[in-house]
Short mmCIF file of C-alpha atoms in Angstrom, two decimals:
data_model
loop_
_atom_site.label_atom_id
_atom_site.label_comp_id
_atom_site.label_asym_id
_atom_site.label_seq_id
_atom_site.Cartn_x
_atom_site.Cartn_y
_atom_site.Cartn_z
CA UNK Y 1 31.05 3.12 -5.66
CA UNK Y 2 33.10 5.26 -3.19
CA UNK Y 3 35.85 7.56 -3.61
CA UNK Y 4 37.89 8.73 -0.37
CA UNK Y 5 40.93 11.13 -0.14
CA UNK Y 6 43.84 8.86 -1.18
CA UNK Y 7 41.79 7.04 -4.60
CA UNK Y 8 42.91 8.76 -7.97
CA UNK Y 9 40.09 10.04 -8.23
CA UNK Y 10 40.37 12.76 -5.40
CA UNK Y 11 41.73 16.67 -6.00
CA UNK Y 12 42.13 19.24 -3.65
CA UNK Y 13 42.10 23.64 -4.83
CA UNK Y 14 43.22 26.19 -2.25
CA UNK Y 15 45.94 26.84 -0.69
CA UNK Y 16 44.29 26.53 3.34
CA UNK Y 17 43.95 22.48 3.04
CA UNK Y 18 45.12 20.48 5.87
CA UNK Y 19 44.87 17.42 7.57
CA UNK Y 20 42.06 17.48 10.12
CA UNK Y 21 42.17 16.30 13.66
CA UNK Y 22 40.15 12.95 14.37
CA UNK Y 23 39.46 13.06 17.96
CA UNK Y 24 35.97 11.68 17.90
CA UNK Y 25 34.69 9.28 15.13
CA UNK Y 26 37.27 8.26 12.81
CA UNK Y 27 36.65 9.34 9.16
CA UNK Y 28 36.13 6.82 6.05
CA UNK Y 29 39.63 7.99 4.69
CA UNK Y 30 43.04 7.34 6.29
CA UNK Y 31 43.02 11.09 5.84
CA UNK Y 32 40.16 13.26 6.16
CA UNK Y 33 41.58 17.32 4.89
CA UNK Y 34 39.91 19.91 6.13
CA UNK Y 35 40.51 23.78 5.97
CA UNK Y 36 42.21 25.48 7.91
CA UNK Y 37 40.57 27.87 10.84
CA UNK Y 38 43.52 30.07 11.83
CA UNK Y 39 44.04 30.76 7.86
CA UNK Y 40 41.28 30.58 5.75
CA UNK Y 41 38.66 33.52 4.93
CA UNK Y 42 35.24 33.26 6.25
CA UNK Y 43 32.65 33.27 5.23
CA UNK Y 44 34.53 31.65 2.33
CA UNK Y 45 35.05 32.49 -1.00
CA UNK Y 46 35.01 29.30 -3.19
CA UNK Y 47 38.45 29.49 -3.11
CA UNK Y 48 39.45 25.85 -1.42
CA UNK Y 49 37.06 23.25 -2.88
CA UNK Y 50 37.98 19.06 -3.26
CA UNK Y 51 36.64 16.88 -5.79
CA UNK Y 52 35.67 13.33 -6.10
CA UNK Y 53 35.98 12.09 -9.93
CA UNK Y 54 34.08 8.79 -10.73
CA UNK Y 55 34.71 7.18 -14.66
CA UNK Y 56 33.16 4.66 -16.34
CA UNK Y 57 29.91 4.67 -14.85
CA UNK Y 58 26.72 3.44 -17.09
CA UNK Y 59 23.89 6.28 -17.43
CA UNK Y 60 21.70 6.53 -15.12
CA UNK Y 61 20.29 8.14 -11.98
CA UNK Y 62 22.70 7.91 -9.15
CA UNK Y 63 22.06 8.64 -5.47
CA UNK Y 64 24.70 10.37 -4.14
CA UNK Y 65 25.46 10.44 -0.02
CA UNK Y 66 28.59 11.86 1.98
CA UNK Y 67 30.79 11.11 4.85
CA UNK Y 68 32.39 13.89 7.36
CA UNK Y 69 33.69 14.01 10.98
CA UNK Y 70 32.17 16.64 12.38
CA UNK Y 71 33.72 19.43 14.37
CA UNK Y 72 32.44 22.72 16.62
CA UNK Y 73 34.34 24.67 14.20
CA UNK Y 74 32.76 23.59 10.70
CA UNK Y 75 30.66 25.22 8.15
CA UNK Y 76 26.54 24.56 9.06
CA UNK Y 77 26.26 25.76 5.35
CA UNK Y 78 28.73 23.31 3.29
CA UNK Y 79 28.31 23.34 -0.14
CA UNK Y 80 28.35 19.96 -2.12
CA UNK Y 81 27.56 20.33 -5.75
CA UNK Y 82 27.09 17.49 -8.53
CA UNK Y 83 28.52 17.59 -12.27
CA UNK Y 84 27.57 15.28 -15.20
CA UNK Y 85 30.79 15.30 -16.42
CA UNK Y 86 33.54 17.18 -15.19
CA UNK Y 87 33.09 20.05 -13.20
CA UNK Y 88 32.40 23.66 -14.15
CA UNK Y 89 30.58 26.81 -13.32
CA UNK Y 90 27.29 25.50 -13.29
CA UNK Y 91 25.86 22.10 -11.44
CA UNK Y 92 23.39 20.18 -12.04
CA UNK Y 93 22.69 19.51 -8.13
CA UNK Y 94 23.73 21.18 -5.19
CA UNK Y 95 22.77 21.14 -1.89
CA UNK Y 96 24.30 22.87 1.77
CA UNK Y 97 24.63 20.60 4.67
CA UNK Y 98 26.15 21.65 8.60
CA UNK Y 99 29.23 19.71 9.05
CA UNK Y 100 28.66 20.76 12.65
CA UNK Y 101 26.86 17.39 13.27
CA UNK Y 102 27.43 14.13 12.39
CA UNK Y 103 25.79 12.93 9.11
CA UNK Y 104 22.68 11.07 10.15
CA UNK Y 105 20.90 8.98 7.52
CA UNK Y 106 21.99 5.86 7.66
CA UNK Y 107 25.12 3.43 7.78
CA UNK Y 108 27.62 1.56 5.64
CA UNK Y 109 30.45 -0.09 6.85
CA UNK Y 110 31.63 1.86 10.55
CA UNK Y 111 30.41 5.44 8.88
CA UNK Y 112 27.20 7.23 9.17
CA UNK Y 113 26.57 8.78 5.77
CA UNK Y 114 24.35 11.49 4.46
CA UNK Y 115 22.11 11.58 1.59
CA UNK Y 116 23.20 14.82 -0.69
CA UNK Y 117 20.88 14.68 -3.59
CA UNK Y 118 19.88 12.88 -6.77
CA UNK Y 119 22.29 13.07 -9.99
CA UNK Y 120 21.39 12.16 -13.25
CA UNK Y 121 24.58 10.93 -15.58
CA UNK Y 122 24.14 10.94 -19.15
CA UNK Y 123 28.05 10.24 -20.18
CA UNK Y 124 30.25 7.77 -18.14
CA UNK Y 125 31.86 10.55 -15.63
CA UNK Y 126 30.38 12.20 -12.69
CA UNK Y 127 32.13 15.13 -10.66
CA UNK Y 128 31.11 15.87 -6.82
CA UNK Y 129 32.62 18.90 -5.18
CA UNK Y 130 32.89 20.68 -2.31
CA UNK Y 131 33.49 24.36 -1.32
CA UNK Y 132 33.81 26.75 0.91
CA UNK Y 133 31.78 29.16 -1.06
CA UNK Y 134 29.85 32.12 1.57
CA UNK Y 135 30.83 28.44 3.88
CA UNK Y 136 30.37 30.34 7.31
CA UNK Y 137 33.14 27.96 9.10
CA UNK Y 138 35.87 25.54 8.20
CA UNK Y 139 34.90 22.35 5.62
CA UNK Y 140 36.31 18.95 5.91
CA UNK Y 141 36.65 16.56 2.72
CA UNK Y 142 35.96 13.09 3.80
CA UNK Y 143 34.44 10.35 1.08
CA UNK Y 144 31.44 10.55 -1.52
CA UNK Y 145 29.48 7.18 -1.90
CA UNK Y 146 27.32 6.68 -5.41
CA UNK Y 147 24.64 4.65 -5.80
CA UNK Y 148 22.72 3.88 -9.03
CA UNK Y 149 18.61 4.20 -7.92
CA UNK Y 150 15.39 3.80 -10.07
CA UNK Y 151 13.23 6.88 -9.26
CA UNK Y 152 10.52 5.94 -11.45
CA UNK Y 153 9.06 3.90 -8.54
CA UNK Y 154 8.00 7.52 -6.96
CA UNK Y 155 8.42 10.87 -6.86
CA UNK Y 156 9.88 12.61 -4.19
CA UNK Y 157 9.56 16.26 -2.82
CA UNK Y 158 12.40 17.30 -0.25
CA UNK Y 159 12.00 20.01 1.86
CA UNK Y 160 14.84 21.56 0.40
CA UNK Y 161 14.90 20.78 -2.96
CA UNK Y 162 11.25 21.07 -4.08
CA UNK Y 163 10.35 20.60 -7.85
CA UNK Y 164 13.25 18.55 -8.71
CA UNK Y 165 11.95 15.20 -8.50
CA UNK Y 166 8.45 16.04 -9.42
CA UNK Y 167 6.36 18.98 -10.65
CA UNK Y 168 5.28 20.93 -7.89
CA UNK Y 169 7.04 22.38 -4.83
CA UNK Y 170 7.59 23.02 -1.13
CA UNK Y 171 6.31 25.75 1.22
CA UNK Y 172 6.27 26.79 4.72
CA UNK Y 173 3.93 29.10 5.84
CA UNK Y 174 4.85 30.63 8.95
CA UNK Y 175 2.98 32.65 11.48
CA UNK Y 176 5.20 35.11 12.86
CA UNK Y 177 9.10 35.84 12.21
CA UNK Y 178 10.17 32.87 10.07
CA UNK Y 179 13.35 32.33 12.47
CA UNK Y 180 11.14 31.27 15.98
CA UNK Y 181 9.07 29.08 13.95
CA UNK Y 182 11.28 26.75 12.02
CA UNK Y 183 15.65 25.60 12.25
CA UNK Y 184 16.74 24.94 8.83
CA UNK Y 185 20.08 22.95 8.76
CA UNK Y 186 20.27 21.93 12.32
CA UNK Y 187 18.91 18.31 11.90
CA UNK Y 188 19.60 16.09 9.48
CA UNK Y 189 16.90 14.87 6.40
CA UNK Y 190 16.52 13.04 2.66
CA UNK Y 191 18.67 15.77 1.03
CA UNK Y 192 20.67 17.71 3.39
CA UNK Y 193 18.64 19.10 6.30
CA UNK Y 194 14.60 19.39 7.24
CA UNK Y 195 12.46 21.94 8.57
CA UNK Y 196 11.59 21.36 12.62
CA UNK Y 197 8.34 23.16 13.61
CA UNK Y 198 7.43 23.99 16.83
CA UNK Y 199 4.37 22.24 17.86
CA UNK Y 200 2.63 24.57 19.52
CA UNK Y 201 3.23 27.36 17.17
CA UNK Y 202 -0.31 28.11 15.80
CA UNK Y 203 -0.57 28.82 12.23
CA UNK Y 204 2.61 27.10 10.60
CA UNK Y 205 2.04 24.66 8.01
CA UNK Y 206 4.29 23.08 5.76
CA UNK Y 207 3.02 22.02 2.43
CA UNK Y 208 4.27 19.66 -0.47
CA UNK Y 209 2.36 19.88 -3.87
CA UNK Y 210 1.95 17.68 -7.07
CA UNK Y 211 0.78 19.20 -9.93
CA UNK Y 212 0.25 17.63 -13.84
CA UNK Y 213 -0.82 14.41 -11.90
CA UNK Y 214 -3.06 11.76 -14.09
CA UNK Y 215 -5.81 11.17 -12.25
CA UNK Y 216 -5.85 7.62 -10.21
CA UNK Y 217 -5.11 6.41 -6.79
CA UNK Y 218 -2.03 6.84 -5.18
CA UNK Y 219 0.12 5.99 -2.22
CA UNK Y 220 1.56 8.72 -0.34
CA UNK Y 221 3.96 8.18 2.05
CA UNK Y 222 6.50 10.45 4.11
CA UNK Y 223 9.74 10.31 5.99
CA UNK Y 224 11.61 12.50 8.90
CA UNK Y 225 14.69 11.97 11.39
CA UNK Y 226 13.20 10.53 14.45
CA UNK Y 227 14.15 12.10 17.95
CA UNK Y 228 12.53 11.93 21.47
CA UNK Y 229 11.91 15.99 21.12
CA UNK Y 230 9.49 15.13 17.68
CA UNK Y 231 5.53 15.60 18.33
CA UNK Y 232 3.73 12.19 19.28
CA UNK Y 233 1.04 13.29 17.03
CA UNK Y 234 2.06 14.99 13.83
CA UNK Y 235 -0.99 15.56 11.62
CA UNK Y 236 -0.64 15.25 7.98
CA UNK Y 237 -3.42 16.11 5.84
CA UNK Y 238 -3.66 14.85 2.41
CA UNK Y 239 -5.87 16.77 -0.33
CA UNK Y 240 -6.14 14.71 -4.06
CA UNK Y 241 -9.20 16.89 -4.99
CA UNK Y 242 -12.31 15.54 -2.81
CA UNK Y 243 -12.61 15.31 1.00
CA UNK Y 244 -9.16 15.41 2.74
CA UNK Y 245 -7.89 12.42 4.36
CA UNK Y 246 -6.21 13.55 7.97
CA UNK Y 247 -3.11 11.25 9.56
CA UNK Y 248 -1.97 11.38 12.76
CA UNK Y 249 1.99 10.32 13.10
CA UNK Y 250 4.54 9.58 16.24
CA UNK Y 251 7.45 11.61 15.02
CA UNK Y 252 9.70 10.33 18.08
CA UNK Y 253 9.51 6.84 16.48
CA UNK Y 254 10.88 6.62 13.46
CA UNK Y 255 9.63 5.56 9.46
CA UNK Y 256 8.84 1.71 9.19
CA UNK Y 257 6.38 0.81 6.66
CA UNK Y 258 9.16 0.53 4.02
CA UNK Y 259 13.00 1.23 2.36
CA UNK Y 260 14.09 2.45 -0.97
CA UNK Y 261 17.69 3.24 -1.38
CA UNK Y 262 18.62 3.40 1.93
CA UNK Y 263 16.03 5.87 2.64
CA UNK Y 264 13.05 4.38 5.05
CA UNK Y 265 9.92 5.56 4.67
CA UNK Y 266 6.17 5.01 5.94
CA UNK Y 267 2.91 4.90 4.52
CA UNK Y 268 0.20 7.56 5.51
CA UNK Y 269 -2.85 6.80 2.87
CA UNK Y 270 -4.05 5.70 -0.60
CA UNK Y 271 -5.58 9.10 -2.34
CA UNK Y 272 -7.78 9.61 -5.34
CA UNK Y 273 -6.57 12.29 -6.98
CA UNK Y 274 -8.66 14.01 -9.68
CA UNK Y 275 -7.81 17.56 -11.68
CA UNK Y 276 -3.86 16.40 -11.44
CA UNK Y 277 -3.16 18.11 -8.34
CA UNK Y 278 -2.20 16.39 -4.77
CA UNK Y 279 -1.15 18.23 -1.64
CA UNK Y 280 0.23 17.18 1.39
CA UNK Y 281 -0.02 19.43 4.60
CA UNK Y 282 1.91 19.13 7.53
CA UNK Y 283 0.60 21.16 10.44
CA UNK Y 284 0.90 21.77 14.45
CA UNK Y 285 -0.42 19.06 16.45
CA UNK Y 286 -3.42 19.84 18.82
CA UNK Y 287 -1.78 18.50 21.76
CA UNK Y 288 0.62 21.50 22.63
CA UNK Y 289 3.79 21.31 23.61
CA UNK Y 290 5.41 19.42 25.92
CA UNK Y 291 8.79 17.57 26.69
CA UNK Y 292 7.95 14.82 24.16
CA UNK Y 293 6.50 16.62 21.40
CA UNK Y 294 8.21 19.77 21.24
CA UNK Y 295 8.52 19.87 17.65
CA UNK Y 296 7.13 18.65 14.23
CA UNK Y 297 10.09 17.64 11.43
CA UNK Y 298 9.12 18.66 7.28
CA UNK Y 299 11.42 16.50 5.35
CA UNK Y 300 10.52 14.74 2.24
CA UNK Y 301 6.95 13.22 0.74
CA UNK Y 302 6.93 10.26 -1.83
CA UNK Y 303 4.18 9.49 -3.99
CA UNK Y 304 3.97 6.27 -6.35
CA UNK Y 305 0.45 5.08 -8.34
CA UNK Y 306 -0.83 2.86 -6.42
CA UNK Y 307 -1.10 -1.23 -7.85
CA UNK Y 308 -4.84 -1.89 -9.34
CA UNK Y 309 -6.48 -3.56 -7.21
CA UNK Y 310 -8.42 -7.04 -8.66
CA UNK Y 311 -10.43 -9.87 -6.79
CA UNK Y 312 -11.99 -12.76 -7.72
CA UNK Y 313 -15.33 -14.69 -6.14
CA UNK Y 314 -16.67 -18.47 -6.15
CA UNK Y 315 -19.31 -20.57 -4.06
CA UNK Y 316 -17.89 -23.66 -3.19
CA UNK Y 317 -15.04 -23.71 -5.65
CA UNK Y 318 -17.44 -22.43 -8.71
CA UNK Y 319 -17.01 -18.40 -10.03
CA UNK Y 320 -19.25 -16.17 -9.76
CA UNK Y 321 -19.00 -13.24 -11.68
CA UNK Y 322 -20.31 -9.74 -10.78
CA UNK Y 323 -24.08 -9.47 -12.08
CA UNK Y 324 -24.49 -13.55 -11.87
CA UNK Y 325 -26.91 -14.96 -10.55
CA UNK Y 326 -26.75 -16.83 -7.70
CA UNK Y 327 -29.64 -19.56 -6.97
CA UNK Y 328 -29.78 -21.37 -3.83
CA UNK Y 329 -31.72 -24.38 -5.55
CA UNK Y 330 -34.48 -25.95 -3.88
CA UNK Y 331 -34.76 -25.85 0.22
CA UNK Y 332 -37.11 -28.21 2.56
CA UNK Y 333 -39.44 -25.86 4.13
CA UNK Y 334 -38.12 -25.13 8.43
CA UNK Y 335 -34.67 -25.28 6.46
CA UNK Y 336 -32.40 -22.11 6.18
CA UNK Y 337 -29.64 -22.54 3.32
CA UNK Y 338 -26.39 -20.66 3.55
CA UNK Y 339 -24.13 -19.65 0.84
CA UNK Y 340 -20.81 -18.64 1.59
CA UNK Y 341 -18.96 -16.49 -1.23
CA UNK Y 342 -15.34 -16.57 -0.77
CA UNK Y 343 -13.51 -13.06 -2.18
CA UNK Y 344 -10.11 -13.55 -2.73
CA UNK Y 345 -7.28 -10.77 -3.69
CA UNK Y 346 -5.29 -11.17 -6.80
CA UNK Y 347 -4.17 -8.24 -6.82
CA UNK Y 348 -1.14 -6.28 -5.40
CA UNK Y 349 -3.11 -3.66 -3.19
CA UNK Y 350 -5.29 -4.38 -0.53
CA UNK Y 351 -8.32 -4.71 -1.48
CA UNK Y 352 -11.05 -2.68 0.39
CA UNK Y 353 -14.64 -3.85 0.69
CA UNK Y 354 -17.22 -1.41 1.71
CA UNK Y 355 -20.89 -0.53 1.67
CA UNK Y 356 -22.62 -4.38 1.85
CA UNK Y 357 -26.18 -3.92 1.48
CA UNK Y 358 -28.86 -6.52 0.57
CA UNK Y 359 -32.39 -6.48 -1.04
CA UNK Y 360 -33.99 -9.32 0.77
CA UNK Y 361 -36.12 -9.92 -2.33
CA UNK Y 362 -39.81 -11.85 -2.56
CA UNK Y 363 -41.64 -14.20 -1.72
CA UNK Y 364 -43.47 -15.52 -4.11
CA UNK Y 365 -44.22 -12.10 -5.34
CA UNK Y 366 -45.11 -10.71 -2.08
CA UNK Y 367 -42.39 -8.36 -0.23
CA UNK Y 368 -44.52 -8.90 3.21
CA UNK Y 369 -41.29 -11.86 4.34
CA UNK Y 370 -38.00 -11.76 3.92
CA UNK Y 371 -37.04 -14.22 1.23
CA UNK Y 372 -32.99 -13.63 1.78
CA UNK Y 373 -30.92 -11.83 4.61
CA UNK Y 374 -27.23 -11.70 5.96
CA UNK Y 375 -27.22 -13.45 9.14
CA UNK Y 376 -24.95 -12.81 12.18
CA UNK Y 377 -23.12 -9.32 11.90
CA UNK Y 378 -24.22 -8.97 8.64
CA UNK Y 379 -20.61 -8.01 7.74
CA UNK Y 380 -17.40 -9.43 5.71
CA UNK Y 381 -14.87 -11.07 7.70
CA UNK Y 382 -12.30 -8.75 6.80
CA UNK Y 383 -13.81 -5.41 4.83
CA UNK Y 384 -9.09 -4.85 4.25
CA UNK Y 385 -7.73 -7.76 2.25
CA UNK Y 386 -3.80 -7.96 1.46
CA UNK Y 387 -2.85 -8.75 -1.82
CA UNK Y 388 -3.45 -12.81 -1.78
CA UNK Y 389 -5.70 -12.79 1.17
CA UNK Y 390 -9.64 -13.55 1.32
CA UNK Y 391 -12.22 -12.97 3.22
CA UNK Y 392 -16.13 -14.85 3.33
CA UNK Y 393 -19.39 -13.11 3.08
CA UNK Y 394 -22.29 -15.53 4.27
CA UNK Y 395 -25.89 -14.62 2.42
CA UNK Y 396 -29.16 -16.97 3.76
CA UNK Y 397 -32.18 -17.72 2.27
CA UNK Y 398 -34.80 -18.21 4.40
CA UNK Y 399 -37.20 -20.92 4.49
CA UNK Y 400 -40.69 -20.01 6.45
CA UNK Y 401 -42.45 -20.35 3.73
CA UNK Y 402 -43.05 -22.41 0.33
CA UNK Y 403 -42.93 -20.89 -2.57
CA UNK Y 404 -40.24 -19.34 -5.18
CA UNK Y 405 -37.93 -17.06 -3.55
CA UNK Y 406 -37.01 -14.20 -6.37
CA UNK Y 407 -35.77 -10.33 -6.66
CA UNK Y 408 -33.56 -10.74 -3.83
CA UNK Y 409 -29.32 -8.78 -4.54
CA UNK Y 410 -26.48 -8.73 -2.61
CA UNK Y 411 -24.32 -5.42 -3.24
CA UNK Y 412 -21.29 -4.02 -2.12
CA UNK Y 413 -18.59 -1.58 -2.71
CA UNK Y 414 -15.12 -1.92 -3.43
CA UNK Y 415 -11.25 -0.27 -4.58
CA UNK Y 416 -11.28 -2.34 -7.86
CA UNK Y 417 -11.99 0.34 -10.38
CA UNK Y 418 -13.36 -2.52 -12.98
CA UNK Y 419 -15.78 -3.54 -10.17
CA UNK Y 420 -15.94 -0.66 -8.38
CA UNK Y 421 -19.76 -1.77 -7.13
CA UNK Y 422 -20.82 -5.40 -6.93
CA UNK Y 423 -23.87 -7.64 -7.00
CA UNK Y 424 -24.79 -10.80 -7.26
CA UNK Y 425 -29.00 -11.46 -7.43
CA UNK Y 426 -30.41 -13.95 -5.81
CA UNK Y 427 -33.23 -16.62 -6.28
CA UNK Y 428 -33.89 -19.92 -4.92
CA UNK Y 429 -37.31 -22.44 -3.82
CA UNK Y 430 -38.75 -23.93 -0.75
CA UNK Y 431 -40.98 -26.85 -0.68
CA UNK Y 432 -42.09 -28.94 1.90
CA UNK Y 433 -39.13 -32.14 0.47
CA UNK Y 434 -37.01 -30.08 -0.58
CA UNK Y 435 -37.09 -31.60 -3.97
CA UNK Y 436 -35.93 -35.20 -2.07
CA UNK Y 437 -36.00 -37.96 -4.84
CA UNK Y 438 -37.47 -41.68 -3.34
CA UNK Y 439 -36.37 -44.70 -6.19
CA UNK Y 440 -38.77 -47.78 -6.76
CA UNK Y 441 -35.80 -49.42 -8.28
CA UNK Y 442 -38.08 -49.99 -11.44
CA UNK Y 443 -36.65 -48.30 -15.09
CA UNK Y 444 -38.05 -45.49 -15.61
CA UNK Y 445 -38.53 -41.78 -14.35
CA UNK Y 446 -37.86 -41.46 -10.56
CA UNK Y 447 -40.93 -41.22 -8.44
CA UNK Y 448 -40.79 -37.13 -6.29
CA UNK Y 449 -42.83 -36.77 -3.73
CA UNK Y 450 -44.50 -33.51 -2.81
CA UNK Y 451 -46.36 -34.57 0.42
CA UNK Y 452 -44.98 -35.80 3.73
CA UNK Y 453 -47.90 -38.51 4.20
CA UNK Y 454 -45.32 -41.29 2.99
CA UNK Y 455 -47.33 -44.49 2.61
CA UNK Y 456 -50.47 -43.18 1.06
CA UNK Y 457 -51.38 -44.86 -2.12
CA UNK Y 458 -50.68 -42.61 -5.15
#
């Protein structure tokens, strides 16, 4: 739902309104107001404000984005406020943007539009205003776009607006006077602007923290305004309680891994977090500076549980269940006999496969052979299985000797946390036929022989 300047649901306060001059990008509206430069007071006093009135909405969680032509003259502090209901004194989100620039998160219809922040609406009727409240520099009133959003999917820390969407916060240490280590407001992010870094600045960090977390695995992904001036190799650092888990990002390309309300984000890492707590850090790279990685860009950090992860195994079509047994039957002696297990995904994380270890097992009774082993590289074919996927694991019994071949396992780790370690024992026998069964044709029991001398009387 959008409202521009000439719907009904558009009003204008102030008497230094007036209708702004469009000689770059043309604005949503027919007519995009603006205050007035050679009249109004600055920095501004609240005075002149315009708001955008939207009725009969269902409750709900709406994301809320905003449309402006920018001009050397405007505010870099514009406030935009959010009312469930009509407005009053007190708002129930707010954020300051620079109409200086363009806004810069993404595009519908011929406009770029900005994401403001998230507003919850419990009635039908939500209220967005803007003002020129301590505004250092004109404001122009453009177009507000709604959009209802689920946020239960994840929670999201902004820069800006930390503890709102979760519980936890933002910080920035800096080393040094705050203003040569970070520009707030000069480039665009999720909800208004985002801290920029310089990368060779030793000592800044910025850091996003979960707290009241259950404990569990989660995905953690992040977002930022891409720009040939970001750092090549960002490094994110992410803390759920154990050892930290350290990602190295290209900041000059932008987030691809996936979208969520218009908002494009990419994956750094699943965590385990345990005591409820979760940090992300974002520090300087190692690399220094240079013309290509100049800077480092703190925006926003989502978080979402991540699926369960679930697999299934068979040999040759049959299941085999963790803590079967698996028996390789009876072998002819020279003979090696191969059993491939097949692992396939069913569930809707990838499924990680670690740790593959085997206890080669007896022979009868002795441990002096190797009754079982994992021949070639001894490894799965894919240890990272996407949800539906499989991979093979290939376990041989040897056959150098007769005998029984017992005691033997096949273990290995993985991200299921109802088979978090797996094994499957193994047994099997080796004789010099191979248990081969030679018919008479007469009724009656088959006739097995146990000797190669075919021919022999019995």
């Amino acid at each position: 739902s959008i409202e521009g300047t000439t719907g009904g649901g558009f009003a204008q306060t102030g008497a230094n309104w007036i209708v702004s001059p469009t000689e770059n990008n043309p604005p949503f509206s027919a007519t995009q107001f603006a205050t007035d430069p050679n009249t109004v007071v600055i920095p501004g006093t609240g005075a002149n404000s315009a708001t955008w009135t939207f009725n009969n909405l269902p409750a709900g969680t709406y994301l809320v984005s905003g449309t402006w032509v920018k001009r050397g003259d405007r505010a870099t502090n514009t406030l935009f406020e959010g009312f469930d209901g009509a407005a009053d004194a007190s708002s129930d989100a707010s954020v300051r943007v620079s109409q200086r620039h363009d806004p810069s998160r993404y595009n519908f219809g011929p406009n770029e539009w900005q994401h403001l922040f998230l507003l919850n609406v419990t009635g039908n009727t939500a209220t967005i205003r803007v003002s020129d409240l301590d505004a250092n520099g004109t404001i122009a009133a453009d177009a507000v776009r709604l959009e209802p959003v689920s946020i239960q999917a994840g929670n999201v820390i902004d820069n800006g607006l930390s503890g709102e969407y979760a519980a936890g916060g933002y910080t920035l240490n800096a080393s040094g006077d705050p203003d040569t280590v970070r520009v707030t407001g000069t480039i665009h992010g999720l909800f208004g602007d985002a801290d920029r870094i310089p990368s060779d600045f030793v000592g800044t960090a910025a850091t996003w923290t979960y707290n009241g977390l259950a404990d569990g695995r989660y995905l953690v992904s992040a977002t930022w305004t891409p720009s040939s001036e970001n750092s090549m190799n960002a490094q994110y650092t992410v803390n759920g309680g154990g050892a930290p888990t350290v990602v190295d990002v290209d900041q000059e390309l932008g987030p691809h891994s996936f979208q969520e309300e218009d908002i494009t984000w990419q994956n750094l890492t699943y965590v385990d977090v345990t005591g409820g707590t979760l940090t992300v850090e974002l520090s300087n790279n190692s690399a220094g500076s240079g013309s290509n990685n100049r800077y480092i860009v703190a925006d926003a950090i989502r978080i979402s549980p991540a699926p369960a992860a679930s697999f299934s195994s068979t040999v040759s079509g049959t299941d085999v269940d963790n803590g079967d047994m698996l028996d390789f039957g009876t072998t002819r002696l020279g003979e090696r006999a191969d059993r491939e297990i097949t692992i396939t995904n069913n569930g809707l994380s990838h499924l990680q496969l670690s740790n593959l270890q085997i206890d080669k097992g007896l022979v009868n009774t002795f441990d002096i052979f190797e009754a079982f082993e994992l021949p070639g590289t001894g490894t799965f074919g894919d240890a990272s299985i996407p949800p539906g996927g499989s991979t093979t694991l290939t376990v041989r019994m040897n056959a150098d000797n007769v005998g029984r071949m017992s005691n033997g396992e096949v273990t290995f780790n993985t991200n299921d946390l109802n088979n978090a370690s797996y094994s499957l024992d193994l047994e099997g026998r080796v004789s010099f036929t191979g248990g081969r069964i030679v018919d008479d044709g007469d009724a009656g029991p088959p006739v097995v022989f146990a000797s190669t001398n075919f021919g022999a009387p019995i």
